[in-house]
Short mmCIF file of N, CA, C and O in Angstrom, two decimals:
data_model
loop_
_atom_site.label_atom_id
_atom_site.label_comp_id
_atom_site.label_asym_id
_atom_site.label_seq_id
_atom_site.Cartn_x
_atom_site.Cartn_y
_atom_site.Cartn_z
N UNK A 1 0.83 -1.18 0.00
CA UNK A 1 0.00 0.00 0.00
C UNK A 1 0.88 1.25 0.00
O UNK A 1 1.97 1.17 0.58
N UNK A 2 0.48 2.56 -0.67
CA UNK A 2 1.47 3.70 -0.81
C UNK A 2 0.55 4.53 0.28
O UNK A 2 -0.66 4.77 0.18
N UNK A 3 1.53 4.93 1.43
CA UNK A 3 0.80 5.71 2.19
C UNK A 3 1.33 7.07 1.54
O UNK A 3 2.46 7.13 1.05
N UNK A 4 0.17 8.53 1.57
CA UNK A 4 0.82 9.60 0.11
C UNK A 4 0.44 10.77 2.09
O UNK A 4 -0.30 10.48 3.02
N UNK A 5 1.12 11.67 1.94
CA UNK A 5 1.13 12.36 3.41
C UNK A 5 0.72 14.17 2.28
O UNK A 5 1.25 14.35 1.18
N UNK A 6 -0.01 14.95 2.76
CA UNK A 6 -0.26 16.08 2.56
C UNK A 6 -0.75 16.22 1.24
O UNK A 6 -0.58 17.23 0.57
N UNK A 7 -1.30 15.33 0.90
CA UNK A 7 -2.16 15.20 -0.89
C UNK A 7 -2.38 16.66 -1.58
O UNK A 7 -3.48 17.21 -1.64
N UNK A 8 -1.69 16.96 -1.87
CA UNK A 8 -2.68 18.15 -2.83
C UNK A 8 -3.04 18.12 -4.14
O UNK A 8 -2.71 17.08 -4.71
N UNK A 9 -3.53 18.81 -4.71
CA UNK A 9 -3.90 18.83 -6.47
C UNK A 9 -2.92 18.43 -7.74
O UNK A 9 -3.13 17.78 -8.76
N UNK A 10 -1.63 19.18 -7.17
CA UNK A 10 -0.25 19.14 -7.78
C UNK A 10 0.55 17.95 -7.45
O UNK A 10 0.77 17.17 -8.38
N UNK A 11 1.11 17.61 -6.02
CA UNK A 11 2.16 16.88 -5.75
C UNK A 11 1.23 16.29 -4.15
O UNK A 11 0.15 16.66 -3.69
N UNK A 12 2.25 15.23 -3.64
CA UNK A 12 1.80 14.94 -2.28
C UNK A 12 3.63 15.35 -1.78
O UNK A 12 4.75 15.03 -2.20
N UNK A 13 3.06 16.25 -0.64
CA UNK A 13 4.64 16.04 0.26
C UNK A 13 5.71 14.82 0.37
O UNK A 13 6.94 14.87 0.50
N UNK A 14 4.98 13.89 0.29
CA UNK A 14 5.57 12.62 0.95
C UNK A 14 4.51 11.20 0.55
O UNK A 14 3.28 11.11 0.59
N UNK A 15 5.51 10.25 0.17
CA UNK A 15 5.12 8.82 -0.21
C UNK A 15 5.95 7.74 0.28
O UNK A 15 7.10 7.45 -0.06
N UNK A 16 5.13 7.16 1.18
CA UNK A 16 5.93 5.95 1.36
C UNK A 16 5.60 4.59 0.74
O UNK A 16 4.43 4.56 0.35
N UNK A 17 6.10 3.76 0.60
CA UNK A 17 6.48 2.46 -0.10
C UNK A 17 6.94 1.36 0.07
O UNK A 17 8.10 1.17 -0.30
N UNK A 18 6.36 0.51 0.55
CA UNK A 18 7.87 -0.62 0.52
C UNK A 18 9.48 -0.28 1.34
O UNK A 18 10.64 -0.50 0.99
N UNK A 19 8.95 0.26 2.41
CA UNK A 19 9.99 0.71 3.50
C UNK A 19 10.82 1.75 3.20
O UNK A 19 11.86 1.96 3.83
N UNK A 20 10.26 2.76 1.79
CA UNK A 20 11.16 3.66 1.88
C UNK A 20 10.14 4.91 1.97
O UNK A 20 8.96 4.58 1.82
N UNK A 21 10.39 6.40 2.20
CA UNK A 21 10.00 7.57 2.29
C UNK A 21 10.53 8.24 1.02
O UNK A 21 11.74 8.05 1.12
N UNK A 22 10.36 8.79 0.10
CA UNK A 22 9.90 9.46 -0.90
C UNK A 22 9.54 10.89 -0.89
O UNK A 22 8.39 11.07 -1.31
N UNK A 23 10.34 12.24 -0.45
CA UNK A 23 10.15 13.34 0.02
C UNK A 23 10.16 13.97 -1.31
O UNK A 23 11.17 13.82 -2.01
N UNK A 24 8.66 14.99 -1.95
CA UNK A 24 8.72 16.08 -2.97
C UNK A 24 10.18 17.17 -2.21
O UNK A 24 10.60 17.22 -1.06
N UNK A 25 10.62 17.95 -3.52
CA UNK A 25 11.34 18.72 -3.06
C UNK A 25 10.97 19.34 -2.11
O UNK A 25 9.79 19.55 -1.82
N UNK A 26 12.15 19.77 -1.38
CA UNK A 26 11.58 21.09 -0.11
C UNK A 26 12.56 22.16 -0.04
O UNK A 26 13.79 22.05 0.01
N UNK A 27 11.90 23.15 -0.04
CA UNK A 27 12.14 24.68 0.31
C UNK A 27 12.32 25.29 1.27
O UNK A 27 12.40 24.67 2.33
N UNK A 28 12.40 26.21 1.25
CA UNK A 28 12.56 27.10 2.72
C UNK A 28 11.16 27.41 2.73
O UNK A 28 10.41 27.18 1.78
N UNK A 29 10.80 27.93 3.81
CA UNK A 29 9.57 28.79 4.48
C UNK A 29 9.57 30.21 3.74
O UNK A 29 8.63 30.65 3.08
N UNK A 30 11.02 30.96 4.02
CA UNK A 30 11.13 32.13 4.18
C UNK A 30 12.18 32.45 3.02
O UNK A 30 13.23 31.84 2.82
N UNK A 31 11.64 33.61 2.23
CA UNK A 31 12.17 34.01 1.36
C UNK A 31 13.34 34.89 1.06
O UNK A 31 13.95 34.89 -0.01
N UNK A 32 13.73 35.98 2.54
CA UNK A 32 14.29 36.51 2.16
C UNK A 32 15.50 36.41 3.29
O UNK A 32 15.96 37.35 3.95
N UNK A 33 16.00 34.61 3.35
CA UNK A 33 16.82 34.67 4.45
C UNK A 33 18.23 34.17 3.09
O UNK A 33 18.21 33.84 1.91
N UNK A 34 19.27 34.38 4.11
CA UNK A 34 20.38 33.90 3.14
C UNK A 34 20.39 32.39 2.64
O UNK A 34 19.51 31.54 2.63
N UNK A 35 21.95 32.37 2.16
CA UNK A 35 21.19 30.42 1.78
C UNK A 35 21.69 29.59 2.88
O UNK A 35 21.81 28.39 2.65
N UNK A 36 22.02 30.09 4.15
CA UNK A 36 22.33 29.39 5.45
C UNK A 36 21.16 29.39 6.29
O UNK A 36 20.97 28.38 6.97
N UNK A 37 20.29 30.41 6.36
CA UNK A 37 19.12 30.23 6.93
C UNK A 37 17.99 29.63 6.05
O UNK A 37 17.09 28.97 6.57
N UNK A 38 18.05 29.93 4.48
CA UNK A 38 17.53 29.21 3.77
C UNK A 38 17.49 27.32 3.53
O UNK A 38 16.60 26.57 3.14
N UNK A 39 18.85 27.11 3.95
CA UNK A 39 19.25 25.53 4.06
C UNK A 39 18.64 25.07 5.19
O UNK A 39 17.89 24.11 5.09
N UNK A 40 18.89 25.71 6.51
CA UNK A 40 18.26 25.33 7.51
C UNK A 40 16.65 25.09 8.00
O UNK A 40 16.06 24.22 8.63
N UNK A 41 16.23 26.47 7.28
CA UNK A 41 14.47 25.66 7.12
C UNK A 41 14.28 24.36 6.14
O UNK A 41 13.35 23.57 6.29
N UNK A 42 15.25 24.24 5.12
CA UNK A 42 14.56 23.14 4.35
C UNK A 42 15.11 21.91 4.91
O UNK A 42 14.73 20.78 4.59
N UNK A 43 15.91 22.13 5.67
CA UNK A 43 16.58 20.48 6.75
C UNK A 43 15.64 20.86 7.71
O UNK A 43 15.72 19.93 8.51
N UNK A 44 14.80 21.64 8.15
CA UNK A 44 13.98 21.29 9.36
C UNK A 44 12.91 20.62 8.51
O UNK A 44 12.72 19.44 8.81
N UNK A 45 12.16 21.11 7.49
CA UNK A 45 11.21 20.97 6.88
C UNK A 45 11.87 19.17 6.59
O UNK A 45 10.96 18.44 6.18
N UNK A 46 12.75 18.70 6.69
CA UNK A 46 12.84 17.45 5.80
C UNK A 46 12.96 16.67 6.83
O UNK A 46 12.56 15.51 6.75
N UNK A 47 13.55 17.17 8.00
CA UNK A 47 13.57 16.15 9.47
C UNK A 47 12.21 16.09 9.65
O UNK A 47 11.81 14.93 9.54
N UNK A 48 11.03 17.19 9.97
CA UNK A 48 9.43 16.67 10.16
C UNK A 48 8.81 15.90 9.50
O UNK A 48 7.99 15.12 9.97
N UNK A 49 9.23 16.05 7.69
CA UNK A 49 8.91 14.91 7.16
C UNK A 49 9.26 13.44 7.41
O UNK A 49 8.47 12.50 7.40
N UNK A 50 10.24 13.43 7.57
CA UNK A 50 10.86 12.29 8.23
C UNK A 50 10.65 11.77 9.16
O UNK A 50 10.84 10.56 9.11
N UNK A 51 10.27 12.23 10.20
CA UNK A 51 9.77 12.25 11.73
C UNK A 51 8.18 11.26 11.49
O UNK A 51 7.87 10.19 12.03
N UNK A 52 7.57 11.91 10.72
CA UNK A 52 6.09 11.78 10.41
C UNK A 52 5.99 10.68 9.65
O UNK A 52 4.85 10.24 9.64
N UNK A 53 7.00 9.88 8.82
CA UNK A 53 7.11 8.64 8.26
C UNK A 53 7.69 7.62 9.34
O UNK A 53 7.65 6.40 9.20
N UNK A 54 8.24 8.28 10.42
CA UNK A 54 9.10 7.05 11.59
C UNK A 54 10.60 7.07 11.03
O UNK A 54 11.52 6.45 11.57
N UNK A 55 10.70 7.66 10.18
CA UNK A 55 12.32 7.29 10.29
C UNK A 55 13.13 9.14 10.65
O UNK A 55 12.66 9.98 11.42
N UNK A 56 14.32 9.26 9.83
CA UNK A 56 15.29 10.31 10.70
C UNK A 56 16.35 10.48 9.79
O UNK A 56 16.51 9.71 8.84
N UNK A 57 17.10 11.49 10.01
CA UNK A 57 17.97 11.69 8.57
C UNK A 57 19.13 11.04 8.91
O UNK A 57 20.15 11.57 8.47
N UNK A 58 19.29 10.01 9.60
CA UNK A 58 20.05 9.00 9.24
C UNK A 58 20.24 7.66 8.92
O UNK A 58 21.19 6.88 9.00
N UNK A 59 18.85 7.59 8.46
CA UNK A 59 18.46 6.74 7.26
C UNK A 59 18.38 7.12 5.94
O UNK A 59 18.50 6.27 5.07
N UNK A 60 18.18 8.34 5.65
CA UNK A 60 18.61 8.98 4.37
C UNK A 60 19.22 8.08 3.44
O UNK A 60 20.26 7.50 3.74
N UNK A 61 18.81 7.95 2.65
CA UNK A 61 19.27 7.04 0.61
C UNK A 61 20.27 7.85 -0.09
O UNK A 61 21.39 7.66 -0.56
N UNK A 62 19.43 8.87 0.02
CA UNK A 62 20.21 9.31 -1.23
C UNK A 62 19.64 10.96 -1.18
O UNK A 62 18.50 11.14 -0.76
N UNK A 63 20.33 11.95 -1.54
CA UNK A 63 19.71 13.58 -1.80
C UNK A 63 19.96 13.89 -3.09
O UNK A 63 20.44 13.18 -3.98
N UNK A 64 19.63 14.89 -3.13
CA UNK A 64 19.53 15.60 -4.56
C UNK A 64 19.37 17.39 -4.24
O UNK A 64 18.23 17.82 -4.43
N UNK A 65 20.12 18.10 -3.91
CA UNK A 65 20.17 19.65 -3.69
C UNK A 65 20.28 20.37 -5.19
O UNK A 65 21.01 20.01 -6.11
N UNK A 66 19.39 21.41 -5.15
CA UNK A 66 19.47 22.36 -6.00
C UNK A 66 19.78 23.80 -5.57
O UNK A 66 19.31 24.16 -4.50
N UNK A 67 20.40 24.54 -6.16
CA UNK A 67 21.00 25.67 -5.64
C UNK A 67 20.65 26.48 -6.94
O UNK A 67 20.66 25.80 -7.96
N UNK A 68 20.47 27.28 -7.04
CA UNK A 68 19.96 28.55 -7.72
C UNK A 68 21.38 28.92 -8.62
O UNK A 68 21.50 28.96 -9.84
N UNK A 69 22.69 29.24 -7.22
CA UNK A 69 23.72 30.12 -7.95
C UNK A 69 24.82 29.08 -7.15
O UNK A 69 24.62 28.86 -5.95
N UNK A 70 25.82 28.54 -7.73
CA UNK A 70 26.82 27.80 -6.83
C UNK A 70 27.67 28.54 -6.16
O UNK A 70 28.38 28.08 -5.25
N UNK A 71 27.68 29.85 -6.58
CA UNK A 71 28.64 30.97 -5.47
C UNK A 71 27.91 30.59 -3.86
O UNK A 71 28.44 30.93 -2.81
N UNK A 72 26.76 29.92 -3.95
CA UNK A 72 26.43 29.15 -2.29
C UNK A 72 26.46 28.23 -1.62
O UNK A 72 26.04 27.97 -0.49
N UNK A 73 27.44 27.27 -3.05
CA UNK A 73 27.95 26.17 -2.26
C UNK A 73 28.21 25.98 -1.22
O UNK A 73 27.54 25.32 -0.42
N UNK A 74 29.50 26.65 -0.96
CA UNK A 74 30.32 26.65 0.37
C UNK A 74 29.14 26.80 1.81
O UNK A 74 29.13 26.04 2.77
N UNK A 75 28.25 27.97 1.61
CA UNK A 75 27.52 28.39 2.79
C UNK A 75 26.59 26.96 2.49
O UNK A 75 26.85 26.06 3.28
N UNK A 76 25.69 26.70 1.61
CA UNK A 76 24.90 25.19 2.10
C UNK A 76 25.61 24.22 2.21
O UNK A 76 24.98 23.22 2.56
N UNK A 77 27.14 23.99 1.99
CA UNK A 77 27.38 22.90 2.91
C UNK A 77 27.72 22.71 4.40
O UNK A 77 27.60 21.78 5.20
N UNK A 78 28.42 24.60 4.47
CA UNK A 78 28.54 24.62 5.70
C UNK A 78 27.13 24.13 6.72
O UNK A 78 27.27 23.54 7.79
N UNK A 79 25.88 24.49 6.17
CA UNK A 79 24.55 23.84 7.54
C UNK A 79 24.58 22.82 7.09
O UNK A 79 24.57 22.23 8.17
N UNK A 80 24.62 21.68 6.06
CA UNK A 80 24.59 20.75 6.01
C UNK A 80 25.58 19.74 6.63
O UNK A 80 25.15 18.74 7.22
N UNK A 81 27.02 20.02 6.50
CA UNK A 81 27.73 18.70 7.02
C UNK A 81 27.45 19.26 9.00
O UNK A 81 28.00 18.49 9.79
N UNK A 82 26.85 20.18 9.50
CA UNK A 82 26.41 20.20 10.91
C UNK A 82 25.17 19.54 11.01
O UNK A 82 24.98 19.08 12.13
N UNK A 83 23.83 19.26 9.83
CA UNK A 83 23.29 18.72 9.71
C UNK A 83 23.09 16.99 9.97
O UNK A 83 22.44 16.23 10.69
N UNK A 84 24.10 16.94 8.91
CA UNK A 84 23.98 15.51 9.17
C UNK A 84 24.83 14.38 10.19
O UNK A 84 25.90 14.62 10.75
N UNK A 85 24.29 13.45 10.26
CA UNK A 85 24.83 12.31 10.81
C UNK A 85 26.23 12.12 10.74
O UNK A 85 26.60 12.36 9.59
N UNK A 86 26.78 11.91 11.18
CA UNK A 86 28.22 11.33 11.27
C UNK A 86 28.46 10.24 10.65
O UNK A 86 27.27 10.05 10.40
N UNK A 87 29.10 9.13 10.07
CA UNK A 87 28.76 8.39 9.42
C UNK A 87 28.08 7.36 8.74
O UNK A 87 28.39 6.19 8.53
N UNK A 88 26.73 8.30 8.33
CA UNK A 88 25.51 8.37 8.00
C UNK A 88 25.54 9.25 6.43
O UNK A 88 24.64 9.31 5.59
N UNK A 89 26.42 9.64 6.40
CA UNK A 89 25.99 10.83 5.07
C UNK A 89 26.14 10.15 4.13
O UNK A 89 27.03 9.34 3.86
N UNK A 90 24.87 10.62 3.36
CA UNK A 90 23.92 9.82 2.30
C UNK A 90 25.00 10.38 0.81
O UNK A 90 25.65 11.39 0.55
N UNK A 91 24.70 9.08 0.13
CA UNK A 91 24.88 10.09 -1.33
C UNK A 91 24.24 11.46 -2.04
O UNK A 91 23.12 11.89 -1.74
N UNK A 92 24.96 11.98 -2.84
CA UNK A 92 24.27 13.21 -2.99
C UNK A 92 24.98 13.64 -4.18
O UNK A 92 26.04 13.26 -4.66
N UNK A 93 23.96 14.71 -4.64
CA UNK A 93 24.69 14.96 -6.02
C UNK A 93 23.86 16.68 -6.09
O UNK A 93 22.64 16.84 -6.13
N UNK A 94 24.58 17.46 -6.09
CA UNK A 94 24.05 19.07 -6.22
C UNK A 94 24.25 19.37 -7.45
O UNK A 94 24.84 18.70 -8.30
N UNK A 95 23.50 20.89 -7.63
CA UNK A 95 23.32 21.43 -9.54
C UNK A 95 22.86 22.29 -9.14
O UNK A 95 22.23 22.34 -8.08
N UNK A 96 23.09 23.16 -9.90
CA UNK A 96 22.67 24.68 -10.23
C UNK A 96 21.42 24.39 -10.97
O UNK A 96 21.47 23.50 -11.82
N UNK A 97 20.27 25.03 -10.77
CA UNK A 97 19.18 24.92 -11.39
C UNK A 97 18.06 25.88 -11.11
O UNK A 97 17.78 25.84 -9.92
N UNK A 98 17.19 26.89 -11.91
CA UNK A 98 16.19 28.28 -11.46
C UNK A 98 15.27 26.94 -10.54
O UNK A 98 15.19 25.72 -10.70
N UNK A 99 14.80 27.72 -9.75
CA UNK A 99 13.64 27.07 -8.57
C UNK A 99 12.07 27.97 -9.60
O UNK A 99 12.07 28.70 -10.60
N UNK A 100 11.07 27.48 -8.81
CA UNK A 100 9.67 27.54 -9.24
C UNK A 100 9.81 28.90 -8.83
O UNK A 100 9.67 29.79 -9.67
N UNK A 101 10.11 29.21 -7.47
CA UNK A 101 10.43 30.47 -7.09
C UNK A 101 11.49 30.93 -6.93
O UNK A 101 12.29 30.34 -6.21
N UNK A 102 11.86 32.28 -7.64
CA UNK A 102 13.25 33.02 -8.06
C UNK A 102 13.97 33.60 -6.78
O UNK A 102 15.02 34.23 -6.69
N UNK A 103 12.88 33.09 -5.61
CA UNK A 103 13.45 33.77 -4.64
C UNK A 103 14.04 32.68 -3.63
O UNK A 103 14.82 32.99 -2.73
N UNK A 104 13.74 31.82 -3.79
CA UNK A 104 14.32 30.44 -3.18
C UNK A 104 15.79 30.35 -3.85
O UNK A 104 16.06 30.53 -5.03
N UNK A 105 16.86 29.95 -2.57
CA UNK A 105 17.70 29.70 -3.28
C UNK A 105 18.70 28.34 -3.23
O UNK A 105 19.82 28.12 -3.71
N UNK A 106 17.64 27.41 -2.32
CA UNK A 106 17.81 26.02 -2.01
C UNK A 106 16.96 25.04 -2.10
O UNK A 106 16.19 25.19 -1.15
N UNK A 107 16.63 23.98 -2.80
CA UNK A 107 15.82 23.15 -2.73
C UNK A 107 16.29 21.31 -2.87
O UNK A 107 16.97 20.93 -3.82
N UNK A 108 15.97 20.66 -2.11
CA UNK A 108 16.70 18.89 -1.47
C UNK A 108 15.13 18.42 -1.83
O UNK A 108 14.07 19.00 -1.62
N UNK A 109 15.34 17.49 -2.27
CA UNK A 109 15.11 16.14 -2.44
C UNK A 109 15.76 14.85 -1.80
O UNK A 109 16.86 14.54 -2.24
N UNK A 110 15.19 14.03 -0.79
CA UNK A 110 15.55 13.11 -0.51
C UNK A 110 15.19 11.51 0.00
O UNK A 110 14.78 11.51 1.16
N UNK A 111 15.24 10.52 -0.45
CA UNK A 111 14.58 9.38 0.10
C UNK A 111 15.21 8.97 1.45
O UNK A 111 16.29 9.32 1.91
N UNK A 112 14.11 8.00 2.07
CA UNK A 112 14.79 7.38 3.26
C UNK A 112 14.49 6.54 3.35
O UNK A 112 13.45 6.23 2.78
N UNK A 113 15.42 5.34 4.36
CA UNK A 113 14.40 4.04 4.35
C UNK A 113 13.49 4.32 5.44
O UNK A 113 13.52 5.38 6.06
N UNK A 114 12.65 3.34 5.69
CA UNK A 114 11.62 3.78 6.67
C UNK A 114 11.54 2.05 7.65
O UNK A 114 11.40 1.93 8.87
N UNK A 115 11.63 1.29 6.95
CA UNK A 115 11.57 -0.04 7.77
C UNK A 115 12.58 -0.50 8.15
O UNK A 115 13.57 -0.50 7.43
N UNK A 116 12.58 -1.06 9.51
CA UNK A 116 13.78 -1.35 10.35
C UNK A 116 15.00 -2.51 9.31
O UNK A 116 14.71 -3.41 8.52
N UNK A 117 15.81 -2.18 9.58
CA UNK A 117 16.63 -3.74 8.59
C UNK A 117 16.69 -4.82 9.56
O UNK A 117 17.15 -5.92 9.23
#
């Protein structure tokens, strides 16, 4: 059975599956923070998702970050490697890419497992 979490018209937040979690991209809240406070709402936003499936970002699969301008590399990795797990960190693969909104300047994608091994 696919449990689908926050259904809307467009996308569902979240799908789980066959023991894994399935997170739509996520954004920041707030638009006009840098991309360190910008990174940090979208890792809170991705830990509640996570939370709300039973698992935690150190079960994390795999990410997928988008960044607007890579001159912000450096600052989103800096909240990220405080972010994550200790040796736990997931694969990942970042890109420069325009967001839906021009004012966002971080957006992750990430699966998790969700069932115990």
């Amino acid at each position: 059975m696919i449990q689908r979490f926050d259904v809307g018209a467009r996308l569902s937040e979240m799908a789980v599956y066959n023991g894994v979690a399935y997170l739509a991209g996520q954004v920041p809240d707030s638009e006009d923070l840098d991309i360190a406070g910008q990174t940090r709402e979208t890792l809170a936003s991705i830990d509640a998702l996570l939370a709300r499936a039973g698992t935690d970002k150190s079960r994390i699969l795999m990410a997928q970050i988008f960044l607007t301008d890579m001159a912000d590399f450096a600052g989103m990795n800096a909240v990220w490697d405080s972010w994550v797990v200790p040796g736990h960190t997931p694969p990942r693969a970042t890109v420069q890419a325009p967001l839906a909104n021009p004012k966002f300047k971080v957006e992750i994608v990430v699966t998790a497992a969700v069932a115990s091994e």
